[in-house]
Amino acid sequence: MKQHASTLAMSYIAKATNNALRAKKTALTGVVMAAALASAPAFANLTGSIKGKVSSPEAQQSLAGITVTAKSNVMPKPRTVVTREDGSYDLPQLKPGTYELTFTDKSGVTQTMTVDVLLEQTSSLNVTMGGAKENVEVITVTGSKLFREGKSSLTNSLGEEAINSVPVGQDYRDLLKLVPGVELSANTILGPSAGGSGVDNSYGFDGVNVSMPMFGNLASEPSTHDVAYVTMDRGGAKAVGFNRSGGFSINTVSKSGTDEFHGNVEYKIQPKSFVATPVGEESYELDKSWLTASLGGPLIEDTLYFYTSYYRPEETKANKATAYGDVKDYESIRDEYFGKLTWAPTDDILINISQRISDKEVKGDSIGAYETDSVSVGSKADQDIFTLDGSWILSSATTLSFQYSKFELETGSKPDTELSVIPSLSSQIDINNLTQMGYFSVPNLREYDSEGAFTEEQIVSYNAGATALINVYGYLEDGVMKGEGGVGAYAQYDNQNFYRDSFEINLEHVFNWGETYHTLHLGAKWEEGEEQITRLSNGWGRISYLGGLVDPDADTEGFDPADAIYRAHVQQMSLATDGSSVSGINSEMRSLNFEINDTIEHGDWTYNIGLLVSQDTWYGQGLKEKSGTVSGYELAPGHKYEMYKTDWSDMLQPRLGATWNYAEQDSVFANFAIYNPEASSLARAASWDRNTRSEIELLLDDSGNILSASPRRGSSGKAFQEGMKPRRINEFTLGTTKYVGSDLVLRAHVRHRKGMHFWEDMPNNARLTDYSGVDAEGVPQHIADKGLYVDNLADIIAEIGGSSYVIAEVDGGETKYWEASIEAEYLGENSYINASYVWSHYYGNFDQDNTTTSNDANNFIGSSYYGDGRGRYSWDNRYGTLSGDKPHKVKVYGYYTVPWDANIGAYFVFQSGQAWEAWDGTQYGYASSHVSRYAEPAGSRRTASHWQLDLNYTQDFKFSGDMELQFRADLFNVFNRQTGFNKNPYAQYDNFGESRSYYNPRSLQLSVNFKF
């Protein structure tokens, strides 16, 4: 019997900090670094700042030397600076929160004001000192509460109140719906398009890059329960923060301890009866619940704060009985622990250290209608995020900061029934105990076909053996034993692990030079991402009955095909042909980045001049450098080798901008930026070891003895075209911002992005493809004239093998994006509204988001169906509207706090449908429809537009001091608008044009939250 939420939460909360900061390698590394760098620094991405100017009605009064002290409950110690000659001041490296600023002049006169600091934003606070001889204390909110000055010209930031008051959701992915001008996506893996590919967005969690190395999509596990602030940058980036995103960039910062003890216990439910029936299904079957608990406060007053939390989402489903009988229920349980320490050993030093540990396990998944309970598969996902960051205010003009982070995501499918048998080429399969050998596909009887490949005698012999197996392993239907089922255990383990280590250091210095004021930023960042993939068989893997019916084209040298009674498919990593073990495939990418940025203020003008320069290196596996060879390599299975490295000169990313404040905070701005997106799958997709990690096919006799063992065909390593330019996005932005009082800000802009230099795996002779006899124009002459991508590929293959495909720059590949936007943001005493309308057009001939049959997946970047033969080249109907194009997007969200201690939140979105086109290979000379062979210009069709409304209501009951009981209801997709998208593009299929995916149905979530 399950424990009640509060009991279970309190049993975990006591050990959450200990578990989250448990002594493991990453935490130990962090402690060592903390000791070594105690006098060094915080990642700029996790903080905000305040700047402003002090003025006086007395013209002759000196404005230099006025003391400015900032205090907040989130900062263990206050920060103090003094004003410069012109009365200006800067307070950098502040944790996001509400600050009380006290201004004290030389005569002791004080004024006190409050201001909110948001993540990655600089808040403006100007004050006029009255010059009176007696102390004057005024507590107020000054200037605009909506003033924004972030790392880009198109930035939005939200605090905890706004995030919690709007119907968002539990997952990090749900935060993306708040980004103005970005589509509401129903995808579960691929990110939303925002003027670029969904794999080119940037996702930060406490400043840690949580996108999947090699794939660019958001890791599946991050949640929102600890998110205190979020910032969203869409364009016009500065050379601050190492922004290389070809889409949008989003970052969050977690909650921290404060100078008072606070905590909560929340329990939220969504039973299956609270969800409308999804389109195409009989009913919704999942029961969901979420348990959250947290505690934070001071460990050492004014010096050391702590925050810890526990999170447990659960999903359960009663699986339907199969033809074999009852099966286990589906269950998904995740335990997540988080611990964070905030330490201020001095007024000028601030250090944060945190560890997040998430362990998820799924059981009872994927049981077919004709399978036994024992073949079910589960999965696991263990995610750890470690961060160590700190800041050191060296002087009133100079700040040093750093961050070290470690991201680990270990995932894999795991058979619910694990077999003890270990396959070996020197042993045999126990034919009398097939359910303990692997996954056995029960055969069915076959009919004789006079035109078939097998004789009547062979079919009779086959059926005799099949009948015996059906009688033992089949299922009973209408009193008759039937075959074609599955028994035994799930066939294999799939382990795909991702790792990323990152370290960055930043220096900021402010100074006056003549009549200009400069904020100089210098930064350096090292990042290394790695994927480790292994596939192991459970027992002997997949076993099937052949009954002597061997493919006539199969290699049966050395034995009679009639003796091949069984076949097994075993992963080579479990069973190598030479008896030695085969390691997994390790793929790595290393990135070095340096940036310099100067923000220059001169009168009403602010200029931004910056440069980000990068170098990316990909490492494959399976080769070793060797001089004197054609390729420069020799075969070396399991050996790491440098696959490709970009030149620094090819990755110069200037960031230029100018802002004219024509009246107070109202402005006109213009920006130019270049981005080199870093997401790429080539470290594995082009790795030489890909073709040595294949599956092995075993043919066995009627006693289970091995007759033959041969690797199945796998993908081969790929050579690279010389002189490729890295993928690049050029961006121009022009806009204006208008502040209407302190409550309302209006912003309008136009933006253009152009993408170029896309890389793909292509046949080396793609430019010479023969189109004779097909209904297509063929290769443009100026492209055909270029010839082969790699002139000596034949010599390379003769020397070390490899594929006839190469990694090449797509000829003429480009994307273009135009955007016109208007946005309004209102922040009142009891309300907040963000409203935006965006018109856009996204077009070109390279659609990274539409390269395969199922695009909502972790697909290879740089190795897809694109470019794989006629119908898939850039000149084959590819130019047109891309799948991420949404011409019209309206988004409005906000909340209102009513007088009876309740909050009403709403989220509304309207957006155009998804662009798509028909696929048909016949016009390119193929017999039928083929994946990604366009039969008409890209985006010739469009799905229906989608709109939906989400609502929530929260009621607070306060009692006994700071204790509070909160009841909440979130209703998503109120009108149950399950708009279809992801159309079936195969022109020859009966269901051509039918939707294969739909927006989520209406759902209701109820929660109770006890705060103290």
PDB file of N, CA and C in Angstrom, residues 128 281 409 473 493 555 574 702 751 763 826 836 864 928:
ATOM      1  N   THR A 128      17.389  60.110  -7.364  1.00  0.00           N
ATOM      2  CA  THR A 128      17.750  61.505  -7.117  1.00  0.00           C
ATOM      3  C   THR A 128      17.896  61.700  -5.618  1.00  0.00           C
ATOM      4  N   GLU A 281      -7.707   6.447 -30.329  1.00  0.00           N
ATOM      5  CA  GLU A 281      -7.623   5.489 -29.237  1.00  0.00           C
ATOM      6  C   GLU A 281      -8.998   5.313 -28.595  1.00  0.00           C
ATOM      7  N   LEU A 409      23.970  11.478 -18.645  1.00  0.00           N
ATOM      8  CA  LEU A 409      22.667  10.873 -18.915  1.00  0.00           C
ATOM      9  C   LEU A 409      22.907   9.461 -19.428  1.00  0.00           C
ATOM     10  N   TYR A 473       4.869 -23.877 -27.850  1.00  0.00           N
ATOM     11  CA  TYR A 473       5.045 -22.453 -27.556  1.00  0.00           C
ATOM     12  C   TYR A 473       3.927 -21.551 -28.103  1.00  0.00           C
ATOM     13  N   TYR A 493      19.747  -5.660 -24.728  1.00  0.00           N
ATOM     14  CA  TYR A 493      19.955  -4.465 -23.925  1.00  0.00           C
ATOM     15  C   TYR A 493      20.504  -3.377 -24.859  1.00  0.00           C
ATOM     16  N   ASP A 555      24.936 -17.696 -48.011  1.00  0.00           N
ATOM     17  CA  ASP A 555      26.202 -18.429 -48.062  1.00  0.00           C
ATOM     18  C   ASP A 555      26.102 -19.661 -47.166  1.00  0.00           C
ATOM     19  N   SER A 574      28.178  -9.014 -27.664  1.00  0.00           N
ATOM     20  CA  SER A 574      28.008 -10.154 -26.761  1.00  0.00           C
ATOM     21  C   SER A 574      28.711 -11.386 -27.277  1.00  0.00           C
ATOM     22  N   ASP A 702      19.343 -28.912 -35.919  1.00  0.00           N
ATOM     23  CA  ASP A 702      18.202 -29.255 -35.059  1.00  0.00           C
ATOM     24  C   ASP A 702      18.599 -29.536 -33.627  1.00  0.00           C
ATOM     25  N   ARG A 751      13.366  40.552 -38.319  1.00  0.00           N
ATOM     26  CA  ARG A 751      14.601  39.766 -38.215  1.00  0.00           C
ATOM     27  C   ARG A 751      14.733  38.879 -39.444  1.00  0.00           C
ATOM     28  N   PRO A 763      26.490  10.222 -51.646  1.00  0.00           N
ATOM     29  CA  PRO A 763      27.299   9.383 -52.532  1.00  0.00           C
ATOM     30  C   PRO A 763      28.425  10.229 -53.127  1.00  0.00           C
ATOM     31  N   TYR A 826       3.051  43.393 -19.742  1.00  0.00           N
ATOM     32  CA  TYR A 826       2.466  44.241 -18.699  1.00  0.00           C
ATOM     33  C   TYR A 826       2.672  43.581 -17.349  1.00  0.00           C
ATOM     34  N   SER A 836       1.984  38.411 -27.795  1.00  0.00           N
ATOM     35  CA  SER A 836       2.837  38.590 -28.964  1.00  0.00           C
ATOM     36  C   SER A 836       2.140  38.074 -30.211  1.00  0.00           C
ATOM     37  N   SER A 864      21.633  11.552 -42.853  1.00  0.00           N
ATOM     38  CA  SER A 864      20.210  11.235 -42.911  1.00  0.00           C
ATOM     39  C   SER A 864      19.865  10.771 -44.320  1.00  0.00           C
ATOM     40  N   SER A 928       8.114   2.475 -56.176  1.00  0.00           N
ATOM     41  CA  SER A 928       7.036   2.885 -55.271  1.00  0.00           C
ATOM     42  C   SER A 928       7.439   4.140 -54.516  1.00  0.00           C
TER      43      SER A 928
END
